[in-house]
mmCIF file of C-alpha atoms in Angstrom:
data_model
loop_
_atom_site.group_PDB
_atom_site.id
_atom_site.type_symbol
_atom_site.label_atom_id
_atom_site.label_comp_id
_atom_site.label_asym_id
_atom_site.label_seq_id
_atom_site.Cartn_x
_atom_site.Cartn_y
_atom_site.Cartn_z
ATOM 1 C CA UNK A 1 48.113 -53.719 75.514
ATOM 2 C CA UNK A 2 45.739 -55.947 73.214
ATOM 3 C CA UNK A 3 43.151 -57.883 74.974
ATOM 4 C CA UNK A 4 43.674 -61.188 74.895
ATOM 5 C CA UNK A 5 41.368 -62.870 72.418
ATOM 6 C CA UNK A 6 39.956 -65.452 75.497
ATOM 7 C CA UNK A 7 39.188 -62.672 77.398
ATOM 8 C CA UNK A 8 37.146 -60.799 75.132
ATOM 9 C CA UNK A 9 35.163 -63.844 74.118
ATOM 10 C CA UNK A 10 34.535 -65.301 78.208
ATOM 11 C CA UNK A 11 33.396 -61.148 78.787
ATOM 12 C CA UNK A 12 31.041 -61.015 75.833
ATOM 13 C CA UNK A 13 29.634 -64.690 76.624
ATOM 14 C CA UNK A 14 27.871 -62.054 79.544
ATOM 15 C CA UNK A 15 25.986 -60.719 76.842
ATOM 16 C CA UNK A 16 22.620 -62.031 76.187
ATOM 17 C CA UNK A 17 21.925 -62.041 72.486
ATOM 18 C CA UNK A 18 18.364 -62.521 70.015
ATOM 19 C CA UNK A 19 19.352 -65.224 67.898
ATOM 20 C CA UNK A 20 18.360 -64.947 64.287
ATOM 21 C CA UNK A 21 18.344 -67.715 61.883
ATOM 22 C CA UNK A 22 19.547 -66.586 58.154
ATOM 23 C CA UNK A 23 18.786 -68.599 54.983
ATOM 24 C CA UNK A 24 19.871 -68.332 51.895
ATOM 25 C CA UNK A 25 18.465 -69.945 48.821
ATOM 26 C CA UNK A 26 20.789 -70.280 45.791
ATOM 27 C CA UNK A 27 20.592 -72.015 42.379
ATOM 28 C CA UNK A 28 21.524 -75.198 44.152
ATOM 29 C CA UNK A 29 20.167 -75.686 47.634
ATOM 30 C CA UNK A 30 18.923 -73.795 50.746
ATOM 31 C CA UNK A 31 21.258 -72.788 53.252
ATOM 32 C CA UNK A 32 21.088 -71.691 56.593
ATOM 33 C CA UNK A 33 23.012 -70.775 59.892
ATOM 34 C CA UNK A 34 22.526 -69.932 63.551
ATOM 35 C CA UNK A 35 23.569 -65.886 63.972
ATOM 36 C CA UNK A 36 23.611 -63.768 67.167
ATOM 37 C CA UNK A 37 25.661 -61.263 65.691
ATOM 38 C CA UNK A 38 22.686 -59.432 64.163
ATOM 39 C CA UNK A 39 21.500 -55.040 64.874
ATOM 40 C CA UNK A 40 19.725 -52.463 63.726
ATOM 41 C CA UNK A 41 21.971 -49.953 62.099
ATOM 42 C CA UNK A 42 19.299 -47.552 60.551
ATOM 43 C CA UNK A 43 15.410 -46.989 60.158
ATOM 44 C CA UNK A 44 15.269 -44.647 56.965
ATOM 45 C CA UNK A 45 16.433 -46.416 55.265
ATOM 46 C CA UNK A 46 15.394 -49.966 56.688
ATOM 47 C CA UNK A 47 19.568 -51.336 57.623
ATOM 48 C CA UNK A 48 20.311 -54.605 59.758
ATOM 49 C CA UNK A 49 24.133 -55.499 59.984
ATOM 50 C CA UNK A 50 24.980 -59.660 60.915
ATOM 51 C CA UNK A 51 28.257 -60.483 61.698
ATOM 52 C CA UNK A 52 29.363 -63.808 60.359
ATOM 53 C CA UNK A 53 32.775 -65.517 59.885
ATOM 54 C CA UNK A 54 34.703 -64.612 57.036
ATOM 55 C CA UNK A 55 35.648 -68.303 56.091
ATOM 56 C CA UNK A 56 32.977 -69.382 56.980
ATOM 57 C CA UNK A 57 30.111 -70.623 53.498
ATOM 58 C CA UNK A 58 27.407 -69.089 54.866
ATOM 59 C CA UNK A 59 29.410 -65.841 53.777
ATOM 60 C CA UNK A 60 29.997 -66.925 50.520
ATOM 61 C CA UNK A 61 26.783 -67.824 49.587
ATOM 62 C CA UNK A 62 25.476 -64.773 50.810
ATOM 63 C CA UNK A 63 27.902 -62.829 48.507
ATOM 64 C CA UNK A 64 27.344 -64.936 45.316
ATOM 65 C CA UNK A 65 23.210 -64.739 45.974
ATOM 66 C CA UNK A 66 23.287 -61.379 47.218
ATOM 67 C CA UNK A 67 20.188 -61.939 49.297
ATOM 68 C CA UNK A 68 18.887 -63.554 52.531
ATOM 69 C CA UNK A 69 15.886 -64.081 55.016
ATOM 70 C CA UNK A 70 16.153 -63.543 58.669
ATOM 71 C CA UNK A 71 13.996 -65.252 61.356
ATOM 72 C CA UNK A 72 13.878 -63.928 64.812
ATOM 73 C CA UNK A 73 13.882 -67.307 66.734
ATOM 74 C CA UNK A 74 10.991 -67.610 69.835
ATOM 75 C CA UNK A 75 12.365 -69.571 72.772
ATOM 76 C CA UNK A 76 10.243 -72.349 71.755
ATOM 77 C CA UNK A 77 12.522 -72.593 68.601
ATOM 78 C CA UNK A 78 16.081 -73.530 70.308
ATOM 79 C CA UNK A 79 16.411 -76.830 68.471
ATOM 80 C CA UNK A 80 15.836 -75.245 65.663
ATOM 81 C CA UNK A 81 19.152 -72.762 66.527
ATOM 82 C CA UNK A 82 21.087 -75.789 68.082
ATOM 83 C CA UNK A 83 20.450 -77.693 64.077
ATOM 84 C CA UNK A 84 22.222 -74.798 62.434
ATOM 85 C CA UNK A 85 24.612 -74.124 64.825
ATOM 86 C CA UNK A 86 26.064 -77.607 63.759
ATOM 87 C CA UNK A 87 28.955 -78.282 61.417
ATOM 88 C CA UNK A 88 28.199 -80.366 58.850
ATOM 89 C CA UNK A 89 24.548 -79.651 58.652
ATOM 90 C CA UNK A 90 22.714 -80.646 55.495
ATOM 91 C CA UNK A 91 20.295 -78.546 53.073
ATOM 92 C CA UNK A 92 17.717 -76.263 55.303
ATOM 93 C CA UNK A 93 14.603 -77.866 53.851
ATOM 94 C CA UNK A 94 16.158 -80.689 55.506
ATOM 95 C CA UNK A 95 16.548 -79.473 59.049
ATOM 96 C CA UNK A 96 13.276 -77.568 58.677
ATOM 97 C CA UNK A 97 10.854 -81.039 58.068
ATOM 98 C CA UNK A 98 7.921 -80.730 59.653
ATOM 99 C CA UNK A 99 8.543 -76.888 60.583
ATOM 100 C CA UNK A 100 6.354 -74.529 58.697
ATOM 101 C CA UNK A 101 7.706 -71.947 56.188
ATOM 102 C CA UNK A 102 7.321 -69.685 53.574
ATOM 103 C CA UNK A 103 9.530 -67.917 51.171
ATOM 104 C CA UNK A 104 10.732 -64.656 50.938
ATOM 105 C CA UNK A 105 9.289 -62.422 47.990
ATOM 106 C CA UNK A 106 12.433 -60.782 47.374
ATOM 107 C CA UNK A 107 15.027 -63.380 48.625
ATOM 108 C CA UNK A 108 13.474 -66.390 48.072
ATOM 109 C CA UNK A 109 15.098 -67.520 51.316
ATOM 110 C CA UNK A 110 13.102 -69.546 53.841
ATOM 111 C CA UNK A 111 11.114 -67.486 56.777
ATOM 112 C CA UNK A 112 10.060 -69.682 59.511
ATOM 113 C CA UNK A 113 6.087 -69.166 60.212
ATOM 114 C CA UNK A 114 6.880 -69.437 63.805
ATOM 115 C CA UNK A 115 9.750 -66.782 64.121
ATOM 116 C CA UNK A 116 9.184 -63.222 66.397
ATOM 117 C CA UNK A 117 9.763 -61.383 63.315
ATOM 118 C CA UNK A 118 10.893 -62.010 59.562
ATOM 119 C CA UNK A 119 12.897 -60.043 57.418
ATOM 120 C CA UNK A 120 13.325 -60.382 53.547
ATOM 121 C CA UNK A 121 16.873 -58.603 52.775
ATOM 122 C CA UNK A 122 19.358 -57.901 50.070
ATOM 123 C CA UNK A 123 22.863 -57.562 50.684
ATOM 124 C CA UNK A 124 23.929 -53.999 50.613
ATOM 125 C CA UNK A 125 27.946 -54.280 51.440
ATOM 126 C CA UNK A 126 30.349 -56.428 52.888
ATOM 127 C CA UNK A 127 32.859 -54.878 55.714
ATOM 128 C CA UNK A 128 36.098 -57.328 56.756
ATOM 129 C CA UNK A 129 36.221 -57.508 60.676
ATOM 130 C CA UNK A 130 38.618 -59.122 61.659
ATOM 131 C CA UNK A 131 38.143 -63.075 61.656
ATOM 132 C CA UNK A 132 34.573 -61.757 60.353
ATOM 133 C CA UNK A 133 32.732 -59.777 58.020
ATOM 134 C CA UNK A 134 30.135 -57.310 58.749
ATOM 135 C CA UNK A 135 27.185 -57.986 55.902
ATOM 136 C CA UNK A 136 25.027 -54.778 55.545
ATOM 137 C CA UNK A 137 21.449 -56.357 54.293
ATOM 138 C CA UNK A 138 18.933 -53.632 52.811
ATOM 139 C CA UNK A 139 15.166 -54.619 54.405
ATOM 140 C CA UNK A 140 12.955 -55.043 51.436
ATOM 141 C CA UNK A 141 10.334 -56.165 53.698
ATOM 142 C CA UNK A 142 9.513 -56.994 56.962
ATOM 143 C CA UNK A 143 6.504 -58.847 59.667
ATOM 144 C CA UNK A 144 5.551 -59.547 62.814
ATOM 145 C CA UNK A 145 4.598 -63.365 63.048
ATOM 146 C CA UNK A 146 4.016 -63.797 66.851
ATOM 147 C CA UNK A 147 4.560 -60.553 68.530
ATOM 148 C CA UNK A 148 3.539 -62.330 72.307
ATOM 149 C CA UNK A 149 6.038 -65.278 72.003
ATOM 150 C CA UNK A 150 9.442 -65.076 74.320
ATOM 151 C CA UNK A 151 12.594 -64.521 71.745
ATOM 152 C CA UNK A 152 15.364 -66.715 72.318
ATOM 153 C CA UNK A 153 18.403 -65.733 73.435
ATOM 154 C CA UNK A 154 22.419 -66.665 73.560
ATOM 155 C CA UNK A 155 23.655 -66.152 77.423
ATOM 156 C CA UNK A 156 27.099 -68.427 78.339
ATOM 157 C CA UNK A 157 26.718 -70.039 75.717
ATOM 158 C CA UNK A 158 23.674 -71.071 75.878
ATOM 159 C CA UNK A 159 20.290 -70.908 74.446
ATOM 160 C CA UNK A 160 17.710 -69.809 77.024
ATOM 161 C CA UNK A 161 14.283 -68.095 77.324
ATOM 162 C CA UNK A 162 14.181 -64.347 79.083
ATOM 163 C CA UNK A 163 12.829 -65.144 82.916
#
């Protein structure tokens, strides 16, 4: 017997979760979204998989660009994850006044300055999951921006700090 799909989403709200913000910059505009969905798949060669929702824009735009930035939010960043968590959210450069960044050499894609970790990534393949896709990004390049800070996490939905 299937789970039942508010089941498996109350059991996995358990789960704490890093919380990455993506960015992609197309001909047009910056854009940007909160993920939690995000893993490791493989070190040689550098692999990270994010989960995102197959309707969903951010999806598309990563398809039509075919690259993206990830920045490994510090717990001092939570506004930050709770402005593109939002429906409706305008242009990343928008929601990012007054926040340092820098761009991507391979992406172009905004990297926050304050972030755990950046990574500069091309899209590798695309997997349907579901009500989601599973977007395999290639790391072209990656750093360590503030290797003491506290990472953020998801927990109950949630954004908190690690005690």
């Amino acid at each position: 017997m299937p789970v039942d799909p508010s089941d498996h989403a109350a059991a996995l709200r358990q789960y704490a979760a890093g919380v990455v913000l993506m960015t992609v910059q197309d001909d047009i505009d910056d854009v940007g979204t909160t993920v939690t969905s995000v893993m490791s798949v493989s070190a040689d060669p550098p692999l990270v998989a994010v989960g995102l929702g197959a309707a969903g824009y951010p999806r598309e735009v990563l398809e039509e660009v075919g690259s993206c930035g990830l920045s490994v939010l510090s717990a001092d960043q939570a506004i930050l994850a709770s402005r593109f968590s939002s429906a409706g959210r305008p242009s990343a450069r928008h929601l990012l006044e007054s926040v340092p960044w820098t761009r991507g050499a391979v992406s172009g894609a905004i990297l926050l300055d304050g972030a755990l970790t950046t990574l500069d990534c091309r899209l590798s393949s695309v997997v349907g999951a579901g009500d989601h896709v599973i977007a395999l990004l290639s790391v072209e390049a990656a750093e360590v921006r503030a290797p003491e800070a506290a990472p953020l996490l998801r927990l109950r939905g949630r954004y908190t700090a690690p005690a």
